[in-house]
CSV table of C-alpha atoms in Angstrom, one decimal:
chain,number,residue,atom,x,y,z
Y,1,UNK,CA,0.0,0.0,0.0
Y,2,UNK,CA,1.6,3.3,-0.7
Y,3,UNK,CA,1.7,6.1,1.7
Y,4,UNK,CA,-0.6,9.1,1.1
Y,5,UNK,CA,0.3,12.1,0.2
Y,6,UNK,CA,-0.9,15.1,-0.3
Y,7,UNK,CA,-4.0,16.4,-2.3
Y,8,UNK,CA,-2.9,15.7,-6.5
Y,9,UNK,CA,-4.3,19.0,-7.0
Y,10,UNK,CA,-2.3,20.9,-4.8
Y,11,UNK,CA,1.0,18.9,-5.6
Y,12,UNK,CA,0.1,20.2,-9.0
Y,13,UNK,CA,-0.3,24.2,-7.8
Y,14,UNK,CA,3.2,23.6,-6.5
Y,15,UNK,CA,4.8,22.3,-9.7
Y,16,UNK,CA,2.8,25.1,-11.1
Y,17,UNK,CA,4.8,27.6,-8.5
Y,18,UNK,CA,7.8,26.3,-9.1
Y,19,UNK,CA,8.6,27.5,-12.1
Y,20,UNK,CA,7.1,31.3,-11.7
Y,21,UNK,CA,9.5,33.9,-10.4
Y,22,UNK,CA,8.5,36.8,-6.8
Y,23,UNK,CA,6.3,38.9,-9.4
Y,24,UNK,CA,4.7,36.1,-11.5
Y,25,UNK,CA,3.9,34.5,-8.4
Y,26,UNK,CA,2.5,37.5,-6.5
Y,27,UNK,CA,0.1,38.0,-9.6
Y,28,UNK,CA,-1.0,34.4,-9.5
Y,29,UNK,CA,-1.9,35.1,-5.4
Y,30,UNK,CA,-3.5,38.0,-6.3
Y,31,UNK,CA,-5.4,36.4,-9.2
Y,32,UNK,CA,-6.6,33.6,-6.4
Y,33,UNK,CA,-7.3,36.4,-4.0
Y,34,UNK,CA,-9.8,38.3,-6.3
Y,35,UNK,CA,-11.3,34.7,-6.5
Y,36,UNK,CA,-12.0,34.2,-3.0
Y,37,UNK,CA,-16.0,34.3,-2.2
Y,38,UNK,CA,-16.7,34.1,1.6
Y,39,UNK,CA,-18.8,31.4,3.0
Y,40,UNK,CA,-21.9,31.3,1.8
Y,41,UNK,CA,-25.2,32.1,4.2
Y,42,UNK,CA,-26.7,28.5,4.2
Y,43,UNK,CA,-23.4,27.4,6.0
Y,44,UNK,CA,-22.7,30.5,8.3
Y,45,UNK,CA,-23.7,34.1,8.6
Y,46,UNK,CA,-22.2,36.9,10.5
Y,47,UNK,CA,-21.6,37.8,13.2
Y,48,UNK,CA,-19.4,34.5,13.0
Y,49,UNK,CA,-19.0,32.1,16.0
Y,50,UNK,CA,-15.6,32.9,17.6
Y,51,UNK,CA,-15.0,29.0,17.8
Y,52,UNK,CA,-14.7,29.1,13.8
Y,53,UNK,CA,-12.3,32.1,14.1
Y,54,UNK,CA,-8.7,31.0,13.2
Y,55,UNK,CA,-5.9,32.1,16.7
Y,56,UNK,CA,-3.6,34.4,16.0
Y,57,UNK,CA,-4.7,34.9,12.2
Y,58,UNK,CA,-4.6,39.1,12.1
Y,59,UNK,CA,-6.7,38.6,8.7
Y,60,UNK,CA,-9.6,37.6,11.1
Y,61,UNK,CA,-10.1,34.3,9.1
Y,62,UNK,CA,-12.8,31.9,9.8
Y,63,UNK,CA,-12.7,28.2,8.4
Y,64,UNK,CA,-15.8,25.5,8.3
Y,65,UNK,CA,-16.1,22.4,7.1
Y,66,UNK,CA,-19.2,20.2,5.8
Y,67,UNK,CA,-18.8,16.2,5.5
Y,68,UNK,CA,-19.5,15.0,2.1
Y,69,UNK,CA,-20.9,11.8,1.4
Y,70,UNK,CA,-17.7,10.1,0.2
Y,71,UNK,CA,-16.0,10.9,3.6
Y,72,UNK,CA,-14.4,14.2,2.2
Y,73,UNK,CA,-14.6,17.3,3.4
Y,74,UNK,CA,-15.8,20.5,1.6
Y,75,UNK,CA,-14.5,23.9,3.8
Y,76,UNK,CA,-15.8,26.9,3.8
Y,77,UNK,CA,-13.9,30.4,4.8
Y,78,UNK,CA,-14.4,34.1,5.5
Y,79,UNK,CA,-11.7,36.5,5.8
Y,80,UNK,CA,-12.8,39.4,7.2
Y,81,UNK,CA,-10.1,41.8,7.3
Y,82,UNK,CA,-10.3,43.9,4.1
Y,83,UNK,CA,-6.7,44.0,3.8
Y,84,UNK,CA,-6.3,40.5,4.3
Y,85,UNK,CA,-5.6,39.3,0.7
Y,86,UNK,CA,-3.1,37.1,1.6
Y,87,UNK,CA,-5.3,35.1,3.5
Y,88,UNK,CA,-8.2,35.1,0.7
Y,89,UNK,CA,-5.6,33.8,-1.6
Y,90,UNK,CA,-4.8,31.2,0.9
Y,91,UNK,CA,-8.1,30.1,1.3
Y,92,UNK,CA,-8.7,30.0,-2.3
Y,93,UNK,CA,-6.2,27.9,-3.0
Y,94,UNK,CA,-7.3,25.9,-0.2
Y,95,UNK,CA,-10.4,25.1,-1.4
Y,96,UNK,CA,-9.8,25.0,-5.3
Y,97,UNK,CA,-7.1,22.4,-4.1
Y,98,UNK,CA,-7.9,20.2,-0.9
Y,99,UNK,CA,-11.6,20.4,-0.7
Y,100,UNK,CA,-12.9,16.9,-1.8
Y,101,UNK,CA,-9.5,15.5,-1.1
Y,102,UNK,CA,-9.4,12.8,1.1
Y,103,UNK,CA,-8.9,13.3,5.1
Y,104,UNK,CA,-5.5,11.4,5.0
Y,105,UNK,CA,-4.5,13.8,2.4
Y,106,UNK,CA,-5.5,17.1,4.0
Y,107,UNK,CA,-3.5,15.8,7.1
Y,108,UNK,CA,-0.5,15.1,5.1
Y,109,UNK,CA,-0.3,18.6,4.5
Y,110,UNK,CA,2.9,20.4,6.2
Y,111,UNK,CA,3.2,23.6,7.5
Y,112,UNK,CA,6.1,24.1,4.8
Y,113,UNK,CA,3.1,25.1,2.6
Y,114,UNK,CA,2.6,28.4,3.7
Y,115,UNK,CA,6.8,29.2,2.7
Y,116,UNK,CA,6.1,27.0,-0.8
Y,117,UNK,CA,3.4,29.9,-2.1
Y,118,UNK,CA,4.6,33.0,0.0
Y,119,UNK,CA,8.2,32.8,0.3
Y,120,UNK,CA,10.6,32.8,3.0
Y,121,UNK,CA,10.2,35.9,3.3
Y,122,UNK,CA,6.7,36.5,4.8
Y,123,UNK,CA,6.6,38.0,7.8
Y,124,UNK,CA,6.3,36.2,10.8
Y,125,UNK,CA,3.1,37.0,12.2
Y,126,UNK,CA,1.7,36.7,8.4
Y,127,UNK,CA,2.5,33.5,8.0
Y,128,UNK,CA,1.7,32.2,11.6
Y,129,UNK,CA,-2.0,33.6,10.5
Y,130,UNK,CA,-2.1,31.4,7.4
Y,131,UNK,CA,-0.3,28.6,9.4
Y,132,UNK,CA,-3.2,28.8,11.5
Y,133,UNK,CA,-6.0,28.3,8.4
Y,134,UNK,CA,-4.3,25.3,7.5
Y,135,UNK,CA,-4.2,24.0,11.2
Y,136,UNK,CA,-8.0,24.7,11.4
Y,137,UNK,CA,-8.8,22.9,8.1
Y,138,UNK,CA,-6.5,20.3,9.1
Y,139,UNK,CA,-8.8,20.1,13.0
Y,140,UNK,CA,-11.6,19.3,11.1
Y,141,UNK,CA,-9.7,16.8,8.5
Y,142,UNK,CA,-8.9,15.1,11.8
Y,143,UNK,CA,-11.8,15.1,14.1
Y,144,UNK,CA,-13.8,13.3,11.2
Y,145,UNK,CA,-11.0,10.9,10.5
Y,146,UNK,CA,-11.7,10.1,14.0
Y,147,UNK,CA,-15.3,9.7,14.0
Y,148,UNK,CA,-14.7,7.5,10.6
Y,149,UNK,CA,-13.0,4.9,12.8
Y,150,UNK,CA,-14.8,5.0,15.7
G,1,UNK,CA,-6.6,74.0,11.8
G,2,UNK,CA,-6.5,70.5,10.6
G,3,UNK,CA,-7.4,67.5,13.1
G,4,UNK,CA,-3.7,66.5,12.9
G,5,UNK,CA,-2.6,70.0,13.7
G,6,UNK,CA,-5.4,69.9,16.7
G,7,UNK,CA,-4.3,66.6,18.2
G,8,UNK,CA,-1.4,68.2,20.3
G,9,UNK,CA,1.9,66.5,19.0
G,10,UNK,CA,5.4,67.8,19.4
G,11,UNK,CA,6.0,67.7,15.7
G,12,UNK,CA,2.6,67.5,13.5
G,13,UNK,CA,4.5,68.1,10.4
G,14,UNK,CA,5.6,64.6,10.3
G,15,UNK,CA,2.1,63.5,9.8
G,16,UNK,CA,-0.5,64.3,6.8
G,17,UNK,CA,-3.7,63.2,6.0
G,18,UNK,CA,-5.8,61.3,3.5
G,19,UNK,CA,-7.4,64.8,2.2
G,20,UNK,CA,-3.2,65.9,1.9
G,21,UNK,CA,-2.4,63.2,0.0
G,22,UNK,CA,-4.9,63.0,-2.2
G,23,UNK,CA,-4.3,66.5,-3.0
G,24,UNK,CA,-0.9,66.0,-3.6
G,25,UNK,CA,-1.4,63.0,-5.9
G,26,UNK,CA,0.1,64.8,-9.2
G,27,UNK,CA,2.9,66.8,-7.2
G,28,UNK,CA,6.1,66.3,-8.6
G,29,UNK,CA,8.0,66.8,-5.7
G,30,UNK,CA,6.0,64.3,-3.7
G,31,UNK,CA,6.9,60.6,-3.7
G,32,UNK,CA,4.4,58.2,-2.4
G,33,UNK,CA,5.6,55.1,-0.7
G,34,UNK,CA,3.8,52.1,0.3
G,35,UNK,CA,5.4,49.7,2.6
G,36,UNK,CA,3.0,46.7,4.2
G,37,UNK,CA,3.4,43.5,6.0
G,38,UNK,CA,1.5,41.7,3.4
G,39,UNK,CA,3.5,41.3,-0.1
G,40,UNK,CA,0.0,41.2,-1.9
G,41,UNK,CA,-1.8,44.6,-0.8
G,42,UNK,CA,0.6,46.5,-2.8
G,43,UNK,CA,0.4,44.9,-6.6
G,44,UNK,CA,-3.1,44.4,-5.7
G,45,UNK,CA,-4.0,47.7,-5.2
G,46,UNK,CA,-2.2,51.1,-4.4
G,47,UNK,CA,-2.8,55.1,-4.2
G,48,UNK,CA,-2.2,55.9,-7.8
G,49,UNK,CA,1.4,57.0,-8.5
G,50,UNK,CA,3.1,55.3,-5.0
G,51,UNK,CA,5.9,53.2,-5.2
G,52,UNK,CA,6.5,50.5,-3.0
G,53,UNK,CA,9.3,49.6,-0.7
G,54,UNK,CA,9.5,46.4,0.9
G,55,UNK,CA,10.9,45.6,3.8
G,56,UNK,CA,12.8,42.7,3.1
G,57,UNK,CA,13.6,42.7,0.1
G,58,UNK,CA,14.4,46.4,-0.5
G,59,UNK,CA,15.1,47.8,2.6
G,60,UNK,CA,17.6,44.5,4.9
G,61,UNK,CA,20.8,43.8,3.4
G,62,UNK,CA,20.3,40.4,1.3
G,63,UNK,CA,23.9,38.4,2.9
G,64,UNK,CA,24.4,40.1,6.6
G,65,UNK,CA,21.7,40.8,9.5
G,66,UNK,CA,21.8,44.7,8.6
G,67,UNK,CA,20.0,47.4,6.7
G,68,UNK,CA,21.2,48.5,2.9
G,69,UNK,CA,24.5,50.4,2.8
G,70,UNK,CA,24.4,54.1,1.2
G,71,UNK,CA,25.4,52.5,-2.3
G,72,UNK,CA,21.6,50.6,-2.1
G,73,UNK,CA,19.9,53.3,-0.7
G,74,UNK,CA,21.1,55.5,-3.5
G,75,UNK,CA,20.0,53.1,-6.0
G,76,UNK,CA,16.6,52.5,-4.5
G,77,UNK,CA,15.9,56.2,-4.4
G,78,UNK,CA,17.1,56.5,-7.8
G,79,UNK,CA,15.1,53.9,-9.2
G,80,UNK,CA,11.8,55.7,-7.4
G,81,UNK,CA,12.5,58.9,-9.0
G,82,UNK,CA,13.4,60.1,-5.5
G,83,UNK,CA,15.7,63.6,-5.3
G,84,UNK,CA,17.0,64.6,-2.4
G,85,UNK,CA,14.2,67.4,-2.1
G,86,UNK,CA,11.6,65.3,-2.4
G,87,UNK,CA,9.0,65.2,0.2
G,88,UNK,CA,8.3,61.0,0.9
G,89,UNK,CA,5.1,59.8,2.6
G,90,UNK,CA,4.9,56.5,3.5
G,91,UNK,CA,1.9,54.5,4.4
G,92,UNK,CA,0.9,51.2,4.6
G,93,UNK,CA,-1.1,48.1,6.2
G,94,UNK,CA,-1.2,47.4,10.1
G,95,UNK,CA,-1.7,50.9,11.5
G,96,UNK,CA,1.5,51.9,9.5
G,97,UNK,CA,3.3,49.5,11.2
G,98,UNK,CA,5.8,48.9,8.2
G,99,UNK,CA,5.3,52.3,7.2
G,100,UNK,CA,7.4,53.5,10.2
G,101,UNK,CA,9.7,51.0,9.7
G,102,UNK,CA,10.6,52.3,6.2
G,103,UNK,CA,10.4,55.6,7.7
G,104,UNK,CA,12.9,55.0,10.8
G,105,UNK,CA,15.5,53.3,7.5
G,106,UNK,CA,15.2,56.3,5.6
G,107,UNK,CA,16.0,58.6,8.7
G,108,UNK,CA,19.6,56.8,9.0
G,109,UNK,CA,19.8,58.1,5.4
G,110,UNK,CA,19.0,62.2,6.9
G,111,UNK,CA,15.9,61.8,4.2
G,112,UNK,CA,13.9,63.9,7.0
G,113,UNK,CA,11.7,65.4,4.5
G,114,UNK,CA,9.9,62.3,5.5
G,115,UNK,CA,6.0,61.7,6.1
G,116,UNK,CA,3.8,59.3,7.1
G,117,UNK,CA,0.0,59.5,6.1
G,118,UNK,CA,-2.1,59.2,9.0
G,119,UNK,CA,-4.5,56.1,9.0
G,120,UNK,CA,-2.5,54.5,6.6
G,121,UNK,CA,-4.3,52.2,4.0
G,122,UNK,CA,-7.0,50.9,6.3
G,123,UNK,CA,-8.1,55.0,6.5
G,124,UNK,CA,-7.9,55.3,2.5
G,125,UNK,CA,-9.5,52.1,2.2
G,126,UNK,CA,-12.4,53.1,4.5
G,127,UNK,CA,-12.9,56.4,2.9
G,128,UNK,CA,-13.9,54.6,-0.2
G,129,UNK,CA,-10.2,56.2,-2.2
G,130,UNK,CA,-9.5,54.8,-5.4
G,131,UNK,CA,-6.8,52.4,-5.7
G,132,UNK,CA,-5.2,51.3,-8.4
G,133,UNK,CA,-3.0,48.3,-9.9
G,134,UNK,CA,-0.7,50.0,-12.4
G,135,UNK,CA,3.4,50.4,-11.6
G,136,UNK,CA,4.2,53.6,-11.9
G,137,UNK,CA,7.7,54.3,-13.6
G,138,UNK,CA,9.7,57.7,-12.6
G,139,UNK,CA,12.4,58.7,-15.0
G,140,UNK,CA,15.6,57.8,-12.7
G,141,UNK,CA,17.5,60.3,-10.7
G,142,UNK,CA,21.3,61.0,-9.2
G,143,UNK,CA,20.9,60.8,-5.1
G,144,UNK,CA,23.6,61.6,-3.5
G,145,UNK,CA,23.0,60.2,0.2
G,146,UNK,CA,25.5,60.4,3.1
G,147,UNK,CA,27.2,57.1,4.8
G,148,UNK,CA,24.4,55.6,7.0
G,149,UNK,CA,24.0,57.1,10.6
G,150,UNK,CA,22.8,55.0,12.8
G,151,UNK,CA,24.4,56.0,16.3
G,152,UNK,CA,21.5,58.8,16.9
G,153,UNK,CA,18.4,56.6,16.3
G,154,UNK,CA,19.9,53.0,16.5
G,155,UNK,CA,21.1,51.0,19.2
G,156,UNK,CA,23.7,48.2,19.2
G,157,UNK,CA,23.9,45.1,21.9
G,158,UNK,CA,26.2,47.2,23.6
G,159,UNK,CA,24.5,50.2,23.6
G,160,UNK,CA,21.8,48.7,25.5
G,161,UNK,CA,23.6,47.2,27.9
G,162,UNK,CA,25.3,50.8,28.4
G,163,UNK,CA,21.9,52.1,28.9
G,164,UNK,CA,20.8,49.5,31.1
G,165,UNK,CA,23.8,49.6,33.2
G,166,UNK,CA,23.3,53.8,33.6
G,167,UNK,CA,19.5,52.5,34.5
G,168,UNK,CA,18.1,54.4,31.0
G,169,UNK,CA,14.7,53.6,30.1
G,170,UNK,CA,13.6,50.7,27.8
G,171,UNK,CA,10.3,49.9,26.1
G,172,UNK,CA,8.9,46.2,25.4
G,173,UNK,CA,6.7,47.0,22.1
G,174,UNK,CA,6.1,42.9,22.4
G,175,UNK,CA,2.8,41.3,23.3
G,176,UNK,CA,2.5,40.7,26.8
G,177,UNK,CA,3.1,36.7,25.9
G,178,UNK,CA,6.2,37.7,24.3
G,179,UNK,CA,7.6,40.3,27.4
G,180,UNK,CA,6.7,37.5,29.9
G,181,UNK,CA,8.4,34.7,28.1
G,182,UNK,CA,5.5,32.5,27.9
G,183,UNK,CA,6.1,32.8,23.8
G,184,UNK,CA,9.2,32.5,21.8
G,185,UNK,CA,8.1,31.9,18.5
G,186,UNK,CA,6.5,29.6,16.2
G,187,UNK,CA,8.8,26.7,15.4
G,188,UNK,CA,8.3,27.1,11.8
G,189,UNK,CA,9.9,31.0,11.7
G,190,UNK,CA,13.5,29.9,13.7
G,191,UNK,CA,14.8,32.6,11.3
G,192,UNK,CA,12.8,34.7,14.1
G,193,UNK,CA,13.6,32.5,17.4
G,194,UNK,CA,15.3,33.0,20.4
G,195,UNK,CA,16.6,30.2,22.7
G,196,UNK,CA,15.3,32.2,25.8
G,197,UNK,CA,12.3,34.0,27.1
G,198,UNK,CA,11.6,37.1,28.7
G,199,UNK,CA,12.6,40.9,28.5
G,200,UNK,CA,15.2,42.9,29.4
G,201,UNK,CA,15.5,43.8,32.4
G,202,UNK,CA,13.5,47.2,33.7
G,203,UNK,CA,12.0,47.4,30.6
G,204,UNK,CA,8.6,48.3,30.4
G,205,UNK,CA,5.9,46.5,28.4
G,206,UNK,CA,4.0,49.1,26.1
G,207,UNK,CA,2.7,46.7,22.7
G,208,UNK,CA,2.9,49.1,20.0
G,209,UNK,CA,0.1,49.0,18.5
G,210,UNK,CA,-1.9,50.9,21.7
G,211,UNK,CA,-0.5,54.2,20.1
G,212,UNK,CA,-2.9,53.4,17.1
G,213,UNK,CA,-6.7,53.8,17.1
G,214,UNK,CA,-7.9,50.6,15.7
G,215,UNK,CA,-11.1,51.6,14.0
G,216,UNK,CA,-9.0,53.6,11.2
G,217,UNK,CA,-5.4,53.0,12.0
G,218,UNK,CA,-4.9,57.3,13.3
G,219,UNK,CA,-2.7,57.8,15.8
G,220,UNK,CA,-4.2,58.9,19.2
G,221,UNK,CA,-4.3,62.3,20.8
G,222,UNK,CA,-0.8,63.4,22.3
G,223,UNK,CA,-3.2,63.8,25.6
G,224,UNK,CA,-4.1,59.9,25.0
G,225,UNK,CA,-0.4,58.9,24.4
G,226,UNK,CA,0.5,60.6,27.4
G,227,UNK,CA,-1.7,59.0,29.0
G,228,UNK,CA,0.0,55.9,28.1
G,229,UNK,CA,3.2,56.5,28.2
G,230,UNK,CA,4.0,58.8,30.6
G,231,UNK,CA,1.4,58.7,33.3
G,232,UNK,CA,0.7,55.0,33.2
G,233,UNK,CA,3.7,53.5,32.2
G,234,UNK,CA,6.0,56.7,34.1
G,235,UNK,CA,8.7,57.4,30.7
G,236,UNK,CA,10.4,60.6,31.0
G,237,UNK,CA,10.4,62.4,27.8
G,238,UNK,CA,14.2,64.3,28.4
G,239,UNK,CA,15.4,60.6,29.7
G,240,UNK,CA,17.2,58.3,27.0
G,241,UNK,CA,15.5,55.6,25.8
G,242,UNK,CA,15.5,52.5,23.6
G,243,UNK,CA,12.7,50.5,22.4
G,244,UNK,CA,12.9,46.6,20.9
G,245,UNK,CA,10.6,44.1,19.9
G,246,UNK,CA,11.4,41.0,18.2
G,247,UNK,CA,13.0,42.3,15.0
G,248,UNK,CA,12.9,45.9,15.5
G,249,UNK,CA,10.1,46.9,13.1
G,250,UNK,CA,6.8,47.2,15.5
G,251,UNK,CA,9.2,49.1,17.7
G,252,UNK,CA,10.1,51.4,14.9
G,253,UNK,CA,6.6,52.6,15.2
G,254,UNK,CA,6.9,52.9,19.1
G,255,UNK,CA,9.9,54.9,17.6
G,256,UNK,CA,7.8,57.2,15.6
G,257,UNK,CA,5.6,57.5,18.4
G,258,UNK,CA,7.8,58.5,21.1
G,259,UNK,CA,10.2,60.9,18.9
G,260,UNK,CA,7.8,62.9,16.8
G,261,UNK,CA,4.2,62.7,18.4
G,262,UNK,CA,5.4,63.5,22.1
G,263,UNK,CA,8.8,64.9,21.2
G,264,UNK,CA,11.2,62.3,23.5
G,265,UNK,CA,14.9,63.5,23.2
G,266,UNK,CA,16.7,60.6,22.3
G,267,UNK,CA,14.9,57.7,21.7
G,268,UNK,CA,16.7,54.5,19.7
G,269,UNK,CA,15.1,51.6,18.4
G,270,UNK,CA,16.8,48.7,19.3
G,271,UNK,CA,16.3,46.3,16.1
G,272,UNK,CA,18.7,43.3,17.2
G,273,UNK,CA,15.6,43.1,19.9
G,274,UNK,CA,14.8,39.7,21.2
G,275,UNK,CA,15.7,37.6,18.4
G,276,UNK,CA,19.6,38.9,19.2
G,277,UNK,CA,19.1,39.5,23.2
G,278,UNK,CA,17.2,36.2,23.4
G,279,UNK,CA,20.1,34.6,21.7
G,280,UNK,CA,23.0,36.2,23.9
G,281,UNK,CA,25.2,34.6,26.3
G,282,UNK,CA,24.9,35.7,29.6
G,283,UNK,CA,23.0,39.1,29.5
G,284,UNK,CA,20.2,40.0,31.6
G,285,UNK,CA,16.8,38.5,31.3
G,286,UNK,CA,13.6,39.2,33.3
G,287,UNK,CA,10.5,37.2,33.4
């Protein structure tokens, strides 16, 4: 049995990356960013519940996730922060590229994610922010992993 | 009497306004610079005609811990279509929190026809201001900058320890999870990490973004910053002082703060801060 890895589509975003240089990339985030619909009102509307806000994420980012009937997951986000366009591109590209994936997948995801799009140079407290979307998707990945083998 | 004028600061001319700036959009002596936390706000969207400087890339020296030399400062004001004369107002995301940073850089350059535009982009944004996406491209010019001076706004290791050993003042811009040690860092930034918690000794904790009114990013009153700073947290504005953080750009802004809105005499920013102090061997920690 091979090991999982991560979502095909986002191995795929990465390949993409890899060959784009700072401003070709920063278009491409931007392009994602302008993508980016919040969560739509039959899942959530606002004020949102502060146990779907993501710690520490300055954006004020707020992640969801609804089991599909294959076991996946579909996730849902709002970034509230108008200035946050970092974090809409994150969560774009989150959901264009891990929603449907399988839970095993989504929790093979490392933090080492958030330096493959943005660089090594993002700021700390940026990229703890989007570090922390990821950890939230990844909660949910895992709490209904659990519940699949219970 | 404009509301910056009214708001009681030592030296209002450092600041300007949305209304300024907009006015000022096609002013040929006036160079716009945006500088944010967030590598995306700027291509995405800027004042029309501002230029952006970026911390990390433009403004640290790419090989050694240190800011650019007067050769790269030269060459990124030439490549802006900055003169010497030129009047620079810098704005950008988090209260201005880079902003300041760019600001406190260009002082050890003596640009002080410097400004920073009061509210930043969250005020622009909020006043419905149109931004755009194109680059702007200024015909290049000859600056002729002086060697960098740091020794009147920057402080060394040892320069703190001077200053803490003659019982000088110090400010902690940190979160209070950072001053009390109960957070290093995250272990995926040890580019930003110390190996020990804490502050420096005597130091008071003062996060820097309390200067900043967070519904549009303006700076408070000089009354409300006195408030703060003097009569809660007891500075002296004629004592030295030195302010740090973690890389020394949030206390830039404590910087700003201090030295131009309630006219401290000699105030340093310290921007070795925690990720160098936490590092040291056998200096001073508090927790």
């Amino acid at each position: 049995m091979s090991e999982p890895q991560i979502p095909q589509a986002l191995t795929e975003l990465l390949e993409e990356f890899s060959f784009l240089d700072r401003n070709e990339r920063i278009d491409f985030l931007i392009e994602y960013a302008d993508q980016f619909e919040n969560v739509p009102e039959n899942i959530a509307l606002r004020p949102y519940p502060e146990e779907r806000r993501v710690k520490r994420c300055e954006s004020q980012a707020y992640v969801w996730a609804e089991d599909n009937d294959n076991g996946t997951q579909k996730y849902y986000f709002a970034v509230e922060n108008p200035q946050g366009i970092s974090a809409k591109s994150f969560c774009a590209i989150l959901d264009n590229t891990i929603s449907d994936a399988t839970l095993e997948e989504v929790l093979q995801i490392s933090g080492d994610l958030v330096f493959d799009i943005y660089g090594r140079e993002i700021s700390m407290g940026k990229g703890e922010g989007l570090l922390g979307i990821l950890t939230s998707v990844q909660a949910f990945a895992r709490q209904a992993s659990k519940q699949h083998q219970s | 009497m404009t509301d910056i004028a009214s708001r009681g600061y030592s030296n209002p001319d450092v600041l300007v306004s949305t209304d300024w700036v907009a006015e000022h959009l096609d002013d040929a002596n006036v160079r716009i610079v945006e500088s944010n936390e967030d590598q995306l706000l700027y291509p995405a969207g800027h004042i029309a005609g501002a230029v952006q400087v970026d911390w990390a890339t433009d403004l640290n020296d790419q090989l050694r811990r240190d800011y650019l030399q007067r050769e790269g400062f030269e060459e990124l004001m030439s490549r802006n279509g900055i003169t010497r004369d030129s009047t620079v107002v810098f704005y950008g995301d988090r209260n201005n929190w880079w902003a300041t940073y760019a600001y406190w850089v260009f002082q050890l350059f003596g640009h002080s026809n410097s400004k920073v535009m009061d509210g930043g982009r969250q005020k622009w944004e909020q006043e419905g201001r149109d931004l755009v996406r194109e680059v702007p491209s200024y015909e290049k010019t000859s600056y002729v900058a002086p060697d960098r001076s740091d020794a009147p706004i920057r402080a060394f290791r040892e320069d703190v320890l001077g200053h803490l050993a003659e019982g000088g003042q110090l400010v902690d811009v940190r979160s209070p999870q950072e001053y009390s040690g109960e957070r290093l860092h995250m272990p995926d930034f040890p580019n930003e990490g110390a190996l020990r918690g804490g502050h420096i000794p005597t130091a008071r904790n003062i996060p820097w973004a309390r200067a900043a009114n967070p519904e549009d990013g303006t700076f408070k009153t000089a009354t409300e910053l006195k408030d703060i700073y003097l009569n809660e947290q007891g500075l002296t504005p004629d004592d030295d002082t030195i302010a740090y953080c973690r890389i020394g750009e949030r206390s830039s802004h404590t910087w700003f703060v201090l030295t131009h809105l309630l006219g401290f005499k000699n105030v340093r920013n310290y921007d070795g801060s925690w990720t160098e102090w936490g590092n040291l061997v056998n200096v001073p920690i508090e927790k």
